[in-house]
mmCIF file of C-alpha atoms in Angstrom:
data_model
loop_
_atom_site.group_PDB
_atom_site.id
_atom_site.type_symbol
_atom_site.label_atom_id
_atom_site.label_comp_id
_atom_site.label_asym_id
_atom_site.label_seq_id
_atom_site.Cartn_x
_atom_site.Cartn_y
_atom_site.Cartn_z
ATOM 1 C CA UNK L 1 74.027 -82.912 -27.797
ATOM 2 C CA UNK L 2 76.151 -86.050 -27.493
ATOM 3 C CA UNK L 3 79.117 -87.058 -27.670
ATOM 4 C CA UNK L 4 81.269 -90.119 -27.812
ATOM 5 C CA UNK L 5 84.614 -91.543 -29.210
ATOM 6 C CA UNK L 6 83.874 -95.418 -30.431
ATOM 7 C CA UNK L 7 86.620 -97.012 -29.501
ATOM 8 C CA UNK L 8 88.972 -99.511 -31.209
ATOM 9 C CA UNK L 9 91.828 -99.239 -33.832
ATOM 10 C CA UNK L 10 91.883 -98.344 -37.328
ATOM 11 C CA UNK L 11 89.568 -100.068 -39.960
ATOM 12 C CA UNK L 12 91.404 -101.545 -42.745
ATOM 13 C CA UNK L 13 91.052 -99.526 -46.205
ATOM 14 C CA UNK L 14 90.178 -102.698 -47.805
ATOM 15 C CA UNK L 15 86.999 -103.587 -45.760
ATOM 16 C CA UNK L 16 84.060 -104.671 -47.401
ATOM 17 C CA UNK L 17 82.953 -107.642 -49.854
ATOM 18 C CA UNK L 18 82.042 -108.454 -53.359
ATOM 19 C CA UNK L 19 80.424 -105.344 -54.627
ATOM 20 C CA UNK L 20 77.173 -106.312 -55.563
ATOM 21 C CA UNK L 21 74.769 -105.596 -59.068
ATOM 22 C CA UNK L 22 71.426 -103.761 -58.483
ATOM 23 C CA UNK L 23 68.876 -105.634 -60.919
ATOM 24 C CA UNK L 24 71.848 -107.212 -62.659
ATOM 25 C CA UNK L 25 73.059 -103.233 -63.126
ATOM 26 C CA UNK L 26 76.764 -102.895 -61.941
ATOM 27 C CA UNK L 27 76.891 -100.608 -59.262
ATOM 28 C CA UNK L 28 78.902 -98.077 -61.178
ATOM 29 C CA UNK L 29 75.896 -97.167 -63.587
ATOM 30 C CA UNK L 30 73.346 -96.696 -61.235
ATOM 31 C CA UNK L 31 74.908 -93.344 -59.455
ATOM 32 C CA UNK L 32 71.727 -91.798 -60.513
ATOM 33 C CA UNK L 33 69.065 -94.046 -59.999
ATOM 34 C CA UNK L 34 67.425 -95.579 -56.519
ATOM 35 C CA UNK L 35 68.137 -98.773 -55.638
ATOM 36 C CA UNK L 36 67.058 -100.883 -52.441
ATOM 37 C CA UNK L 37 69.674 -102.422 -49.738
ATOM 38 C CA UNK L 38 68.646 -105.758 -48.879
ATOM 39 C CA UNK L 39 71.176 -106.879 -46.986
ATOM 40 C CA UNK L 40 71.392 -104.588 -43.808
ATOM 41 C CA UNK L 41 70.722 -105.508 -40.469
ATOM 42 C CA UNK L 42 69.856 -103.435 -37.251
ATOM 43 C CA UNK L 43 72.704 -102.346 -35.371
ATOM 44 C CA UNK L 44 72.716 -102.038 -31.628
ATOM 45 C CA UNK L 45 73.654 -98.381 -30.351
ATOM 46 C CA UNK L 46 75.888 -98.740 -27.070
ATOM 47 C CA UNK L 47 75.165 -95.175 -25.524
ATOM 48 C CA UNK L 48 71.053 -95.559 -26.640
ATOM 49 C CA UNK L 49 68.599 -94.711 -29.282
ATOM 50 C CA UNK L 50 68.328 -91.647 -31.180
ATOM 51 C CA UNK L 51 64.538 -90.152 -31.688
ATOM 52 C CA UNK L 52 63.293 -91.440 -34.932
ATOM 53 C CA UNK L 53 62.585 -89.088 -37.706
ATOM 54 C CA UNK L 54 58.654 -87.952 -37.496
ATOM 55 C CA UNK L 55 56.326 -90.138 -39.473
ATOM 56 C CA UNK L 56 54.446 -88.811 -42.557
ATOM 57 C CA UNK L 57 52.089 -86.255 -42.091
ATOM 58 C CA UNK L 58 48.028 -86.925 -42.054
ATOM 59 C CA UNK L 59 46.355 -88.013 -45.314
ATOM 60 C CA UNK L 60 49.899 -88.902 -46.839
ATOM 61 C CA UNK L 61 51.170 -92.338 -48.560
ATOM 62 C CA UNK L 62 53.559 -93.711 -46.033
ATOM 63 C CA UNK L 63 56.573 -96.200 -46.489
ATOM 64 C CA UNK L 64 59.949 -96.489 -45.736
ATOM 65 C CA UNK L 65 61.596 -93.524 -45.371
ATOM 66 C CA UNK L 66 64.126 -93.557 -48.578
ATOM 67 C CA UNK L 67 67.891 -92.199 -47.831
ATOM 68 C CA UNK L 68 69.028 -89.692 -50.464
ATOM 69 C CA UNK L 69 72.983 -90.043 -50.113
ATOM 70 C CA UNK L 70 75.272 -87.190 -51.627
ATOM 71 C CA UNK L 71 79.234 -87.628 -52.646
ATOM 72 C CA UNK L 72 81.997 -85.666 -51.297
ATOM 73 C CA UNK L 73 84.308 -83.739 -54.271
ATOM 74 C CA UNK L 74 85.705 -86.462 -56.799
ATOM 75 C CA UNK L 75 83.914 -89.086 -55.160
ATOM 76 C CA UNK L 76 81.044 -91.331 -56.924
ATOM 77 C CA UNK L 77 78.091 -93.785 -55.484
ATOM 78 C CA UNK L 78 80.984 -95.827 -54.704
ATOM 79 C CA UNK L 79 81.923 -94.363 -51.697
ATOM 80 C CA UNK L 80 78.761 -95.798 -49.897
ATOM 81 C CA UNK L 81 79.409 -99.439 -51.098
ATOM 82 C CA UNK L 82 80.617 -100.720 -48.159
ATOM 83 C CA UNK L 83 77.673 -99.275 -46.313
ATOM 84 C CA UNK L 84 74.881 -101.211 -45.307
ATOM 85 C CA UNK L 85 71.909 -98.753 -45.265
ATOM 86 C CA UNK L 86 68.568 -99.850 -43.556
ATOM 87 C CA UNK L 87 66.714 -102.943 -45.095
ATOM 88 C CA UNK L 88 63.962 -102.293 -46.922
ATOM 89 C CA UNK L 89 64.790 -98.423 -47.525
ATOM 90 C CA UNK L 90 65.296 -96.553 -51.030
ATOM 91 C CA UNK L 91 68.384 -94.941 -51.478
ATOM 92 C CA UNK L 92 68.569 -92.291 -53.890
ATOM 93 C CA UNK L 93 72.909 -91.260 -54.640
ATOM 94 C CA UNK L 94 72.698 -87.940 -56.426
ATOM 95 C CA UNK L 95 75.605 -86.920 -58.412
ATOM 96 C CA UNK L 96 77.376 -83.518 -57.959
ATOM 97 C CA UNK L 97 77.798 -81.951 -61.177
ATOM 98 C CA UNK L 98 76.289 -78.206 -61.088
ATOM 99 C CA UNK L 99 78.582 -74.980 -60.529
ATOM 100 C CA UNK L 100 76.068 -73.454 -57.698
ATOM 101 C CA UNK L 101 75.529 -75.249 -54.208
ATOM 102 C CA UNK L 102 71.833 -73.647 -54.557
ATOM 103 C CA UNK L 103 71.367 -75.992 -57.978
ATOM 104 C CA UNK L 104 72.913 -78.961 -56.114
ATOM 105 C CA UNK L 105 70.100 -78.186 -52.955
ATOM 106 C CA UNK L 106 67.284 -78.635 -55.864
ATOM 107 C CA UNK L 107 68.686 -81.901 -57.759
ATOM 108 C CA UNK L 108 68.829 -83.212 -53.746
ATOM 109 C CA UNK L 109 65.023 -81.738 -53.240
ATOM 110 C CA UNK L 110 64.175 -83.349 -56.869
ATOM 111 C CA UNK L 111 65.405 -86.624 -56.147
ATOM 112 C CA UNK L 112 62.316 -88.153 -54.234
ATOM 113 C CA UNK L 113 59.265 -86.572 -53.157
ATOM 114 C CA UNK L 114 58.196 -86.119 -49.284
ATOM 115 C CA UNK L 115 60.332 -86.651 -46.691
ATOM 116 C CA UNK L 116 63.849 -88.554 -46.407
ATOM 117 C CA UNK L 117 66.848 -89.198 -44.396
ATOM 118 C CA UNK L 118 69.740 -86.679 -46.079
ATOM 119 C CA UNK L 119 73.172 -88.595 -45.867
ATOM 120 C CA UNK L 120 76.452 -86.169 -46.872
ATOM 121 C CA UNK L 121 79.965 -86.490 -46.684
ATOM 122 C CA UNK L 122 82.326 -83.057 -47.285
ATOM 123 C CA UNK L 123 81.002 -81.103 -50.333
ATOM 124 C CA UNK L 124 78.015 -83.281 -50.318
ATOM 125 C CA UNK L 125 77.176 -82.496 -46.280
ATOM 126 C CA UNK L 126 77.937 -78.826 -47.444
ATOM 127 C CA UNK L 127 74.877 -79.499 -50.026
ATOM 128 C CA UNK L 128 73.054 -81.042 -46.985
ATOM 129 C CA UNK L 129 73.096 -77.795 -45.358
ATOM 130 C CA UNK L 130 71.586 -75.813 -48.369
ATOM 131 C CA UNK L 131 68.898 -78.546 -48.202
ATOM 132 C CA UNK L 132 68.099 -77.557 -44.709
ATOM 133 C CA UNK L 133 67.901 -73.777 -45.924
ATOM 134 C CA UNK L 134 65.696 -74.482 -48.632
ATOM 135 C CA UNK L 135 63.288 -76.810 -47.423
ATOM 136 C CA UNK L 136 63.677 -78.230 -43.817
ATOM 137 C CA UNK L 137 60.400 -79.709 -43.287
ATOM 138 C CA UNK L 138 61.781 -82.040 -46.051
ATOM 139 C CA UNK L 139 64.452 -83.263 -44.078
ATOM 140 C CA UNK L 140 63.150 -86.070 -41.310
ATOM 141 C CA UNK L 141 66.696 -86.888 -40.220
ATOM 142 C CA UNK L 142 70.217 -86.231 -41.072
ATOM 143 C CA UNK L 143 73.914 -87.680 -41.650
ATOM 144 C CA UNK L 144 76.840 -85.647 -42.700
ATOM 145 C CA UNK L 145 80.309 -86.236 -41.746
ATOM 146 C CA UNK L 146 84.251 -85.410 -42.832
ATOM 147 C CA UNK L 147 82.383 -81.363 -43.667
ATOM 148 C CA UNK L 148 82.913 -77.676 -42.787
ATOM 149 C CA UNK L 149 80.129 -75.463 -42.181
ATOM 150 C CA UNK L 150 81.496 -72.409 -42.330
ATOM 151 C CA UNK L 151 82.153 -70.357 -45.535
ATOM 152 C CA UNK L 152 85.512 -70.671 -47.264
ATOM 153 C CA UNK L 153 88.590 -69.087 -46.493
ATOM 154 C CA UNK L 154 90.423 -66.975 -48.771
ATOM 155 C CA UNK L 155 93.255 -69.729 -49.139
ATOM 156 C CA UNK L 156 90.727 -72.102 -50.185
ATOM 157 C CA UNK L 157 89.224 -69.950 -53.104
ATOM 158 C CA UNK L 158 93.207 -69.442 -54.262
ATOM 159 C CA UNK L 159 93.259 -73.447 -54.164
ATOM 160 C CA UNK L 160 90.432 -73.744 -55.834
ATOM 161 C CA UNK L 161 91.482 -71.575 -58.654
ATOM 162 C CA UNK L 162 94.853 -73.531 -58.839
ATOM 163 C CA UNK L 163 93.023 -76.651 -59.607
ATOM 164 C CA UNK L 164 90.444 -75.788 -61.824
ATOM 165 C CA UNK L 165 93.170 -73.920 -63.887
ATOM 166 C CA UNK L 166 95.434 -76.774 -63.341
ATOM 167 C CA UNK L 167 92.167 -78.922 -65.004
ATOM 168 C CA UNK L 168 91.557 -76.518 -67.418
ATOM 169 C CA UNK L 169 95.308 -77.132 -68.982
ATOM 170 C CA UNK L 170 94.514 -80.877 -69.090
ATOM 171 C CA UNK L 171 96.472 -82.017 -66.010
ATOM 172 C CA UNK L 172 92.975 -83.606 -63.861
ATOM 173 C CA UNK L 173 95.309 -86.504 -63.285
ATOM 174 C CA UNK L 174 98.249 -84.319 -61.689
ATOM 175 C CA UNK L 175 94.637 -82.785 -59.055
ATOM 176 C CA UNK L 176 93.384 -86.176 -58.420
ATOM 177 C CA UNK L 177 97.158 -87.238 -57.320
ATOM 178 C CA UNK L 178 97.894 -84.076 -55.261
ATOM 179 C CA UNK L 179 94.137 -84.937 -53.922
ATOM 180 C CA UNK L 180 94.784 -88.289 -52.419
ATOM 181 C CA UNK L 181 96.724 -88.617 -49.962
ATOM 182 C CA UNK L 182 94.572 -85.790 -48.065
ATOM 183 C CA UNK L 183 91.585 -88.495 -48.174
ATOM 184 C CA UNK L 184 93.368 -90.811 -45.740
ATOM 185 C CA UNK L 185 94.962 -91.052 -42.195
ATOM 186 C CA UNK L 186 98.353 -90.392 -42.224
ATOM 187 C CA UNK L 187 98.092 -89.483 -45.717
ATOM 188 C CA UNK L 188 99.166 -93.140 -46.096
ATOM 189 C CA UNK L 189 96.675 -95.394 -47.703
ATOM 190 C CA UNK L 190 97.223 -99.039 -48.621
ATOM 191 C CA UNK L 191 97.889 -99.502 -52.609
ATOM 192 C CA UNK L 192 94.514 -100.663 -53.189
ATOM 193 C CA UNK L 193 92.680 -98.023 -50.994
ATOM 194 C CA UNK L 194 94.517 -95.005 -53.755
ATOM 195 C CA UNK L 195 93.551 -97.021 -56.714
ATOM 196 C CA UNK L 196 90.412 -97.053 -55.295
ATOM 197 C CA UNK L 197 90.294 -93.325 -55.037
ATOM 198 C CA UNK L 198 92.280 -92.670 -58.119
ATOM 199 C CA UNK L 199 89.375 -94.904 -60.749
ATOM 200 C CA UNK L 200 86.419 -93.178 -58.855
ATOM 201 C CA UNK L 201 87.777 -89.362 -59.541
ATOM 202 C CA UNK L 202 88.502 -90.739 -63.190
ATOM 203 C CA UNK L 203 84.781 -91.852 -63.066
ATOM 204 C CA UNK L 204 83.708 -88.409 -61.866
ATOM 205 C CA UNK L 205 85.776 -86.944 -64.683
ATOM 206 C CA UNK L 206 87.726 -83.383 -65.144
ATOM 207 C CA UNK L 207 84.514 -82.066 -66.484
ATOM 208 C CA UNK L 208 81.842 -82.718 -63.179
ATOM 209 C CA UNK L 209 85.299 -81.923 -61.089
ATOM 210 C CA UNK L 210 85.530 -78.283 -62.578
ATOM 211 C CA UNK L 211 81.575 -78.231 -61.803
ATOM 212 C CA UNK L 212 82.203 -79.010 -57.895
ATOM 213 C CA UNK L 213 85.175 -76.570 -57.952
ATOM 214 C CA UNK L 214 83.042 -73.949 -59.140
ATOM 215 C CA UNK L 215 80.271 -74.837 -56.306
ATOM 216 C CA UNK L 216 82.732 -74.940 -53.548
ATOM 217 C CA UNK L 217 83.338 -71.494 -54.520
ATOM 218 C CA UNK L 218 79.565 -70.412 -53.820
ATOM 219 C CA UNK L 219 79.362 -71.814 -50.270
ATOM 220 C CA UNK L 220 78.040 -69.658 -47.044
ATOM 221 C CA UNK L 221 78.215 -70.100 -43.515
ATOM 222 C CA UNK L 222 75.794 -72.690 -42.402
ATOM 223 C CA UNK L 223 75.476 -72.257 -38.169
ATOM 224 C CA UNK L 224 72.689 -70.696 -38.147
ATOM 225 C CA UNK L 225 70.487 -72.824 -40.555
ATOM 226 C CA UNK L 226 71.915 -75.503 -37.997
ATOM 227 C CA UNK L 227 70.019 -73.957 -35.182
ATOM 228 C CA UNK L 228 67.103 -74.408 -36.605
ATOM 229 C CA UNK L 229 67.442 -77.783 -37.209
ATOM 230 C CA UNK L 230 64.905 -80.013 -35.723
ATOM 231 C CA UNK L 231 65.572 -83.988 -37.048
ATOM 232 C CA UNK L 232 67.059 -86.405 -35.382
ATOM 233 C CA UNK L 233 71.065 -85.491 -36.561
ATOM 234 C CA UNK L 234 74.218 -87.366 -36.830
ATOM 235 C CA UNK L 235 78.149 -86.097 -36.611
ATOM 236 C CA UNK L 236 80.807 -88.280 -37.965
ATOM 237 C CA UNK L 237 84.543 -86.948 -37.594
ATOM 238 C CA UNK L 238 87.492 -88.778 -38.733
ATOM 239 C CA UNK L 239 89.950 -88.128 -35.662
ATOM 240 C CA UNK L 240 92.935 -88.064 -38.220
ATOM 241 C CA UNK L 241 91.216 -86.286 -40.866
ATOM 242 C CA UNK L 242 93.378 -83.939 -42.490
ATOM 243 C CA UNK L 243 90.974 -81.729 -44.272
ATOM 244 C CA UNK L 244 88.155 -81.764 -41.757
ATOM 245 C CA UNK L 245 89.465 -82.059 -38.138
ATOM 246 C CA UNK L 246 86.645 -82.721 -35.318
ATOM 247 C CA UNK L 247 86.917 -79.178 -34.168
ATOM 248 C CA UNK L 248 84.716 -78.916 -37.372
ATOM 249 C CA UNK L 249 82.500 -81.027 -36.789
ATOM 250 C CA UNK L 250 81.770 -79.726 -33.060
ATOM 251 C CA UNK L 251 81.074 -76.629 -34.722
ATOM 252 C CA UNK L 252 78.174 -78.351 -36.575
ATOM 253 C CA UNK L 253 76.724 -80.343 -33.781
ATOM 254 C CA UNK L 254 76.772 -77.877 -31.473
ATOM 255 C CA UNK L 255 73.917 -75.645 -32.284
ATOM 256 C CA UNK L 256 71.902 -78.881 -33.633
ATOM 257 C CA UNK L 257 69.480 -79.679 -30.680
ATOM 258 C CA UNK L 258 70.053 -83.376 -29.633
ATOM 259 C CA UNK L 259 72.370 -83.704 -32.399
ATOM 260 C CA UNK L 260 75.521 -86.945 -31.709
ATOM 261 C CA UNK L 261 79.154 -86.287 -32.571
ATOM 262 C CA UNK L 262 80.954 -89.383 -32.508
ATOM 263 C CA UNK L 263 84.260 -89.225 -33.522
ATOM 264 C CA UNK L 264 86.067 -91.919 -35.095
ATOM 265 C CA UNK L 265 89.449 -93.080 -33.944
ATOM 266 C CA UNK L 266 92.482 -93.421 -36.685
ATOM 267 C CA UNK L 267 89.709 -92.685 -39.161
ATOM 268 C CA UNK L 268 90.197 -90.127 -42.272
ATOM 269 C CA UNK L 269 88.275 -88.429 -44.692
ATOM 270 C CA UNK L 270 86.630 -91.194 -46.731
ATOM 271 C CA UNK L 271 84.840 -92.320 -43.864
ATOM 272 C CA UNK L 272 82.512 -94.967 -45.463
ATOM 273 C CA UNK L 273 85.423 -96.338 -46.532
ATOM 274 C CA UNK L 274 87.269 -96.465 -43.868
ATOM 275 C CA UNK L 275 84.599 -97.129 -40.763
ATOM 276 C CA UNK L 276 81.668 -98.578 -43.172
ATOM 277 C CA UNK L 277 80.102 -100.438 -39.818
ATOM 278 C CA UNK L 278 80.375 -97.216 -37.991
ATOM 279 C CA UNK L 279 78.642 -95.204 -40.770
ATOM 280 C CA UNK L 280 75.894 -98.080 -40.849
ATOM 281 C CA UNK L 281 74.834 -97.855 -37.347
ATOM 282 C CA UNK L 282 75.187 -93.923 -38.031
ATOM 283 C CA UNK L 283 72.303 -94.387 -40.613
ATOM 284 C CA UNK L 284 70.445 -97.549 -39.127
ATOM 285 C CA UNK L 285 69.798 -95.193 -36.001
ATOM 286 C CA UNK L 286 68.179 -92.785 -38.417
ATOM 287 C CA UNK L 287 65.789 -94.978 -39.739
ATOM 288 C CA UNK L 288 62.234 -94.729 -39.186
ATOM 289 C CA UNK L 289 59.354 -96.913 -40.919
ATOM 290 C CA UNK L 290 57.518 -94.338 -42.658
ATOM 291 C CA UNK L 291 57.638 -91.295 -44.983
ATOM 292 C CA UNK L 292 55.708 -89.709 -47.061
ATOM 293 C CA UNK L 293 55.595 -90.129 -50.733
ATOM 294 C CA UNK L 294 54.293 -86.530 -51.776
ATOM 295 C CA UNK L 295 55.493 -83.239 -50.687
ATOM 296 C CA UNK L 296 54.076 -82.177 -47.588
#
């Protein structure tokens, strides 16, 4: 395994440009259907190349491997938009809204056929890891970041139940304020970083929210389907993330053979948000140029 610390100071909350339309589609509406980044560009990776993820199997269609990308808890395709995944790649964003991690493992597994590069962040990582359970020769390389891959504690099940009763009794705005600050360093983000935050929860709704509460709930311990992982893997750690401290995220790349922790300085929990050029070089050293398109 490797590790490094990429230096610099923090990234401001408001990077990125114009958000862009997807076949004249605004980006909002097309959470659950594939769309194609055309405006990447390689990335040069100062401590050297990963492996690339294995190429498609004999006898099989082969393509661009497409990225299947999976939200954190309250969070919506929106959180990649400042990303700048591989040219030329699908990218598939599938939308969290079962009670049962298992369920949220198959919509992944549904998504595209063959192979694909698995992108999570938090809950959506924790998804990632069910993935890897279910079907690892599906998996050609991986991405998760701002995650925990051990079961919950007993405090979190309590807080769980607080918020889905708190939901329940109509107050999802009352969640998604107690929620934000915890998404940022210092708990202090820039006004337009929270309203950010604050109209992508609304987007996800109280309804898919009580869905992902549920699902937390049904989480295992995930260290040993990480030692059997055998893709090229990526670690991302906020240094000041609140919720998911690195220690959590050596955890996970320490049983992952070859797997690279970089941790991000001044960096939270929203990390495409907040170091989108460091999560594109995360996922442009993933890339490979072919997949499959059936199952293996």
């Amino acid at each position: 395994m490797r590790y490094e610390e990429v230096a610099g100071g923090p990234y401001g909350d408001a990077a990125g440009g114009p958000y862009v339309e997807v076949a004249g589609v605004p980006y909002e509406e097309v959470a659950d259907v594939p769309y194609v980044e055309t405006a990447g560009v390689p990335y040069e990776k100062a401590t050297g190349p990963l492996p690339t993820a294995s190429h498609a199997p004999n006898g099989t269609a082969a393509g661009p491997l497409p990225f299947v990308a999976v939200p954190g808890m309250l969070c919506d395709a929106d959180l990649w938009r400042d990303v700048r995944f591989p040219e030329g790649h699908e990218v598939r964003h599938v939308p969290l809204r079962r009670t049962d991690i298992g369920a949220l493992a198959d919509d992944v597994l549904a998504a595209v056929a063959g192979r694909f590069v698995l992108v999570g962040l938090s809950l959506g990582a924790i998804v990632s890891f069910e993935v890897l359970r279910r079907a690892p020769g599906r998996v050609a390389g991986l991405c998760v970041m701002a995650t925990n891959a051990h079961a919950p504690r007993p405090e979190q099940y309590a807080a769980w139940r607080a918020m889905d009763d708190r939901i329940a009794a109509g107050r999802f705005t009352d969640v998604v304020e107690e929620t934000l600050p915890g998404m940022f360093p210092g708990r202090n983000p820039t006004p337009w970083a929270a309203r950010r935050y604050r109209a992508m929860a609304h987007r996800v709704g109280a309804t898919a929210a009580r869905a992902q509460l549920a699902a937390q709930a049904t989480r295992t311990d995930a260290v040993e389907v990480l030692r059997t992982v055998g893709c090229p893997t990526v670690v991302l750690a906020g240094a000041r993330d609140a919720l998911c401290p690195p220690a959590f995220h050596h955890a996970i790349a320490d049983p992952v053979p070859g797997a690279r922790l970089t941790v991000l300085p001044d960096a939270g929990h929203l990390l495409p948000w907040q170091r989108p050029e460091e999560v594109t070089a995360a996922l442009h050293a993933l890339a490979t140029p072919t997949t499959t398109t059936t199952t293996p």
